[in-house]
CSV table of C-alpha atoms in Angstrom, one decimal:
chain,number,residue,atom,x,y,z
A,142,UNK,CA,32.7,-35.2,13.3
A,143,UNK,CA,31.5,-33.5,10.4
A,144,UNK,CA,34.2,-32.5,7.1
A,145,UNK,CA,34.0,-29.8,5.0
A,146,UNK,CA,32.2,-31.7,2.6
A,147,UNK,CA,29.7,-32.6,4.8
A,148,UNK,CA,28.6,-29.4,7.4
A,149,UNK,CA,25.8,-30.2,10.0
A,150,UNK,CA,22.4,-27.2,9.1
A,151,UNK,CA,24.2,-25.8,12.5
A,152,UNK,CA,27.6,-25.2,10.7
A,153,UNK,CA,26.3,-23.7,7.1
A,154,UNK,CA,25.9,-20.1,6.9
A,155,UNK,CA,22.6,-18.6,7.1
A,156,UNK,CA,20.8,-16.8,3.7
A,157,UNK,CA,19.4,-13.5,4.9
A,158,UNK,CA,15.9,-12.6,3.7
A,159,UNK,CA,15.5,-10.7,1.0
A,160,UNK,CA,14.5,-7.1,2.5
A,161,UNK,CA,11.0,-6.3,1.2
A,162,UNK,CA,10.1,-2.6,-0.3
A,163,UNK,CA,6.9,-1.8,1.8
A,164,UNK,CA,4.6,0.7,0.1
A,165,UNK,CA,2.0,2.8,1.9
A,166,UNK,CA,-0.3,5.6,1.4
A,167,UNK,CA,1.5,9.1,2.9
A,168,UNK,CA,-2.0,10.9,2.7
A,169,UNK,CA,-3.4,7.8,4.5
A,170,UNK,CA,-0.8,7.8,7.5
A,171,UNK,CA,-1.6,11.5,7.8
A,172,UNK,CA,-5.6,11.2,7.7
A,173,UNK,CA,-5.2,8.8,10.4
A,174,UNK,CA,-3.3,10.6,12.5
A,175,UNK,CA,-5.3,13.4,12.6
A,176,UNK,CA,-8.4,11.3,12.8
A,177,UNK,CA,-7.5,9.2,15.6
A,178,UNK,CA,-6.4,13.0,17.3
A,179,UNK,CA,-9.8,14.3,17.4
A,180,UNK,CA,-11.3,11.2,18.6
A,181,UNK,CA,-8.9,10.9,21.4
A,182,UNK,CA,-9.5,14.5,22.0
A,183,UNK,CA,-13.2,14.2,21.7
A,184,UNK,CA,-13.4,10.8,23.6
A,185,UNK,CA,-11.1,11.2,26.2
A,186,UNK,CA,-13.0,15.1,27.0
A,187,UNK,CA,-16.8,12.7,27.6
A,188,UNK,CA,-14.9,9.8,29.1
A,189,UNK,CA,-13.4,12.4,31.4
A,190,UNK,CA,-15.9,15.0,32.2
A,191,UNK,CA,-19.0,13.9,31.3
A,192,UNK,CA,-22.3,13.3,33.5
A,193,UNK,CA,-24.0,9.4,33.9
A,194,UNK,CA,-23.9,7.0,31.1
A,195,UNK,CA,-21.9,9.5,29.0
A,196,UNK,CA,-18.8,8.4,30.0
A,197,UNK,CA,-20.1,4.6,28.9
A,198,UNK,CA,-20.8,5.7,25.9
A,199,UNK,CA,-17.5,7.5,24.9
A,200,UNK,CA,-15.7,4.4,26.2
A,201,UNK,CA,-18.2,2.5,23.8
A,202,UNK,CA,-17.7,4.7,20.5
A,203,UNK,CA,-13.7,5.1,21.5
A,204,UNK,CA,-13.3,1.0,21.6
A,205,UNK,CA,-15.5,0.8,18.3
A,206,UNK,CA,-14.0,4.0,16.4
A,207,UNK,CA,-9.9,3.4,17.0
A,208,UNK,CA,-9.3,0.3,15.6
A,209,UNK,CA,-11.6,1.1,12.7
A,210,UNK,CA,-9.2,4.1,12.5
A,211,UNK,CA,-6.5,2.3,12.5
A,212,UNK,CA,-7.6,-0.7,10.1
A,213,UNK,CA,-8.4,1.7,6.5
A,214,UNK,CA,-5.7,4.8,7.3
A,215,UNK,CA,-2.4,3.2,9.3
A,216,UNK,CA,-2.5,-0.6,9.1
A,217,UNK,CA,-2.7,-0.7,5.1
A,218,UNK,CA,0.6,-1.8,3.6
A,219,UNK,CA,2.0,-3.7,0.7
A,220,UNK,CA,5.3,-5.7,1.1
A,221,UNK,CA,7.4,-7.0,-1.9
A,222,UNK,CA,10.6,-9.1,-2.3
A,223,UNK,CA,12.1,-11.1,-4.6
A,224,UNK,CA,9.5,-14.5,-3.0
A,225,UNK,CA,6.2,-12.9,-2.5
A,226,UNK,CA,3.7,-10.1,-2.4
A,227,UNK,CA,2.3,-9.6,1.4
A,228,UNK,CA,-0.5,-7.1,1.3
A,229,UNK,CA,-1.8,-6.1,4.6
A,230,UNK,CA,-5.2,-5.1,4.4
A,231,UNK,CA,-7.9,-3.8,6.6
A,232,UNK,CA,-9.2,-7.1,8.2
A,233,UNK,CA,-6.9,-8.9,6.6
A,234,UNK,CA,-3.2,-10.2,5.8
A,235,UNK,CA,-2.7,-12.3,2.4
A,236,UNK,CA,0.2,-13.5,1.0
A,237,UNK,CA,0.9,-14.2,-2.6
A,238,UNK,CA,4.1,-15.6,-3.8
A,239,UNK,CA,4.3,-14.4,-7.3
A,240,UNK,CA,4.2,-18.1,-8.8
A,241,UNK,CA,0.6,-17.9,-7.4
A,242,UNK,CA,0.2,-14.3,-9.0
A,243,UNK,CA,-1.9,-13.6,-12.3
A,244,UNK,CA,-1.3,-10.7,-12.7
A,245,UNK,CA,-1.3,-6.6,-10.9
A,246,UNK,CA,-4.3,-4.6,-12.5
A,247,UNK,CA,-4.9,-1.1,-12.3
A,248,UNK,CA,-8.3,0.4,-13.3
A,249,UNK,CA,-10.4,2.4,-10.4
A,250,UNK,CA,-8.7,0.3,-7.6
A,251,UNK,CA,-5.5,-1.7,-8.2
A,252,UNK,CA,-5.8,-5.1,-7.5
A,253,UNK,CA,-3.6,-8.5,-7.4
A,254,UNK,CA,-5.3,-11.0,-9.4
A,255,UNK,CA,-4.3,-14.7,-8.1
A,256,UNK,CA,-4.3,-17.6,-11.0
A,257,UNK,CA,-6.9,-19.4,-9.2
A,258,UNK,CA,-9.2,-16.4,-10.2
A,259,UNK,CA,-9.5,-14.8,-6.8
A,260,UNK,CA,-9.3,-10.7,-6.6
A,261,UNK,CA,-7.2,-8.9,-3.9
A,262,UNK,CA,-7.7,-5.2,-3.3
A,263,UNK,CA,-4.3,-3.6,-2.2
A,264,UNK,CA,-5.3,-0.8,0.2
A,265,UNK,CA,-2.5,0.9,0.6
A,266,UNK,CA,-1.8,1.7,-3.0
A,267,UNK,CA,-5.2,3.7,-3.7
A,268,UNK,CA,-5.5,4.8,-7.2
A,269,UNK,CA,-6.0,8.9,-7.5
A,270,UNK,CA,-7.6,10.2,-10.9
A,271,UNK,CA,-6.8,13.7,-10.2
A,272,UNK,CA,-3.2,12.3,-10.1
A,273,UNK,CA,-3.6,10.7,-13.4
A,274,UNK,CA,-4.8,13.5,-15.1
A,275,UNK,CA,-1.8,15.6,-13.6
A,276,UNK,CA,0.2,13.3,-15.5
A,277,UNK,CA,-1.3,12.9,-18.6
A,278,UNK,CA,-1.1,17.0,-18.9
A,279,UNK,CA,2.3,17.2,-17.9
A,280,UNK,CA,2.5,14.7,-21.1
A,281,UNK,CA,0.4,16.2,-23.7
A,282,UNK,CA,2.5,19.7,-22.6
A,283,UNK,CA,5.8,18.0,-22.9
A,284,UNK,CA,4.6,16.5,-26.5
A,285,UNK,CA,3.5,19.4,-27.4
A,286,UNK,CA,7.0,21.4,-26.4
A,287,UNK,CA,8.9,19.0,-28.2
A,288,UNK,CA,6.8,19.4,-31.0
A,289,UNK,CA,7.1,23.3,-31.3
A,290,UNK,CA,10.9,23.1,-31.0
A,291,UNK,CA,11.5,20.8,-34.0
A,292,UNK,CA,9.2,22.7,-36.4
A,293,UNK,CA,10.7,26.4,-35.6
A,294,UNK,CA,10.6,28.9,-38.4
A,295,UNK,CA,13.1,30.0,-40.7
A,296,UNK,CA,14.6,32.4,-37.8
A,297,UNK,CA,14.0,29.5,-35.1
A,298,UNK,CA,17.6,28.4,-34.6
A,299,UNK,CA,18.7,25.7,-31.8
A,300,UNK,CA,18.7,27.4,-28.4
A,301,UNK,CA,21.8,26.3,-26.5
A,302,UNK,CA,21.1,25.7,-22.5
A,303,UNK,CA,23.4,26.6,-19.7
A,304,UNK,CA,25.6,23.1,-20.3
A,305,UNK,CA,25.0,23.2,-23.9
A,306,UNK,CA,22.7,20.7,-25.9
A,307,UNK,CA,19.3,22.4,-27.3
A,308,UNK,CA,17.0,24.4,-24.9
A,309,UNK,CA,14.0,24.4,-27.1
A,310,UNK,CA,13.2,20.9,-26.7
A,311,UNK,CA,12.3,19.2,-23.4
A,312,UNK,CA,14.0,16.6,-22.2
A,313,UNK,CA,12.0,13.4,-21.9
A,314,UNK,CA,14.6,11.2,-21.5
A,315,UNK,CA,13.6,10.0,-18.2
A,316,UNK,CA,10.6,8.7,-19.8
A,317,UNK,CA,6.7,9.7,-20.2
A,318,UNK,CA,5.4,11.3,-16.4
A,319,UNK,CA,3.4,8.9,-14.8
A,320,UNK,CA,0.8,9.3,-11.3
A,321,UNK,CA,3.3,7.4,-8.4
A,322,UNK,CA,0.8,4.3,-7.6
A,323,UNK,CA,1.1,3.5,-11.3
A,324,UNK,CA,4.8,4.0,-11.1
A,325,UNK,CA,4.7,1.7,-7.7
A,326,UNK,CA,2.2,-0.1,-9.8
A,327,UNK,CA,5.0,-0.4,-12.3
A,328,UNK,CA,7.5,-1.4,-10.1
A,329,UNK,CA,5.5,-4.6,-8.5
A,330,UNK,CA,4.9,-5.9,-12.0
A,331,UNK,CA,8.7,-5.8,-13.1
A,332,UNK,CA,9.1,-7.8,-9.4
A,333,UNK,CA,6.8,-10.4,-11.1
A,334,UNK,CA,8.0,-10.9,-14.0
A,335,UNK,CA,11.9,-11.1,-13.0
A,336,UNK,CA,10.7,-13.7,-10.2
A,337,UNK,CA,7.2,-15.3,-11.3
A,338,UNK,CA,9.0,-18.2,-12.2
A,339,UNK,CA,12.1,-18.7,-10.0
A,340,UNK,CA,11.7,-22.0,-7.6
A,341,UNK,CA,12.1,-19.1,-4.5
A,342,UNK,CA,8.7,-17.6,-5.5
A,343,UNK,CA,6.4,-20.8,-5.4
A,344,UNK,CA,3.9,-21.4,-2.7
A,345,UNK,CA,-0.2,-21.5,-1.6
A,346,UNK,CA,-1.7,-18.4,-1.1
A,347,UNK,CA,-2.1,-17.8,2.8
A,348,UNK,CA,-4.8,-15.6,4.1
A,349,UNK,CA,-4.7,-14.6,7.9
A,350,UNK,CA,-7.6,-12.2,9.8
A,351,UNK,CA,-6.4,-10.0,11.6
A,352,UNK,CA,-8.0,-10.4,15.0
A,353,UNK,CA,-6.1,-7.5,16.9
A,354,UNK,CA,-8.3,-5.2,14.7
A,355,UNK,CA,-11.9,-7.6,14.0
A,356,UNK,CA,-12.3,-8.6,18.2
A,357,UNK,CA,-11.8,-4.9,19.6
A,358,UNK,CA,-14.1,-3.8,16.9
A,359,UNK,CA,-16.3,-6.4,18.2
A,360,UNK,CA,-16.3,-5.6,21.7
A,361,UNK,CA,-17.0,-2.0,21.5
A,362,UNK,CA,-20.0,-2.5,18.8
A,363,UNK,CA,-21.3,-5.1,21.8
A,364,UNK,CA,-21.2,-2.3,24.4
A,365,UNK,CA,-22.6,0.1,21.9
A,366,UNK,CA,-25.7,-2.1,21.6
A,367,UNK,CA,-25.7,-2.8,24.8
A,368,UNK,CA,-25.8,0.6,26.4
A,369,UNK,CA,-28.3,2.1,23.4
A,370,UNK,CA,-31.2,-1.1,24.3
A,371,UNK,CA,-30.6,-0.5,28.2
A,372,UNK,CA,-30.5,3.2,27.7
């Protein structure tokens, strides 16, 4: 018989997982959609309808072209909690608790940098310049806004708004605009440094293939071959 002082691991409550924020690409998700439409469309019209090996060869470029599809437009996705980073690649599935994590860089692709040196690509946050730019306009307008309404003239008095304060100058209180990865971007980095050095956020850095994607692949680029050299 076990006391109060003492409970069996049956008897003590169980500690839910933290819930992870999962971050993908919205433009990705719809790309692939609409990609893996037309080759269904396209595919499924040969596979169907078509005369002698052209059926084969649909089947071939259909078993070679979906998972592909899949891999770089809906399987990308990054997962974050309070323990680790899980980024789901293409071909790949690494996770990085963030004791093991160097730090998040952003330059023409963002990457996790592990403190063992090694580079991680995270796919489903792709950087966008022409987002960047967006934002840095929307900032040099907003400076330059604020700027005009402090240095009216003589007959420039305060411009009161519908519930009051000054209308002239922009408010920028909710701080300078930013593209959304590097917000995300933003937000993974504050995840790091609130838990790069709790106990909960040690570990090795686990890399797993992912096999559902790599052996169909495989198997269609086989048949492909196959059906081209006997063709």
């Amino acid at each position: 018989m076990t006391t109060p002082d003492h409970q069996s691991p049956a008897s003590r409550p169980v500690v839910p997982a933290a819930r992870d924020r999962i971050y993908r690409s919205p433009m990705g998700l719809v790309g692939g959609v609409l990609v893996l439409a037309l080759v269904v469309w396209l595919g499924g019209d040969a596979l169907f309808r078509g005369d002698g090996r052209v059926p084969w060869l649909a089947l071939a470029v259909m078993i070679l072209a979906v998972p592909l599809v899949i891999a770089f437009t809906l399987r990308p996705a990054v997962f974050a909690n309070q323990e680790r980073l899980r980024v789901r690649n293409p071909f790949r599935v690494i996770v990085l608790p963030w004791g093991e994590l160097a730090t998040l860089r952003s330059g023409y692709s963002n990457e996790a940098l592990a403190t063992s040196g090694t580079k991680f690509q995270l796919w489903a946050i792709p950087v966008s310049l022409r987002a960047r730019k967006r934002a840095a306009n929307k900032r040099a307008k907003a400076a330059a806004q604020a700027a005009r309404g402090g240095s009216g003239g003589p007959f420039a008095g305060p411009r009161f708004g519908m519930f009051g304060g000054d209308a002239s100058v922009p408010d920028v209180s909710a701080g300078p605009a930013r593209a959304e990865t590097d917000k995300i971007m933003d937000d993974l980095r504050d995840l790091h440094e609130r838990h790069g050095e709790a106990d909960h956020a040690q570990g090795e850095i686990t890399t797993r293939w992912a096999y559902e994607i790599l052996i169909p692949v495989l198997a269609g680029a086989v048949l492909l071959a196959v059906l081209l050299i006997t063709g």
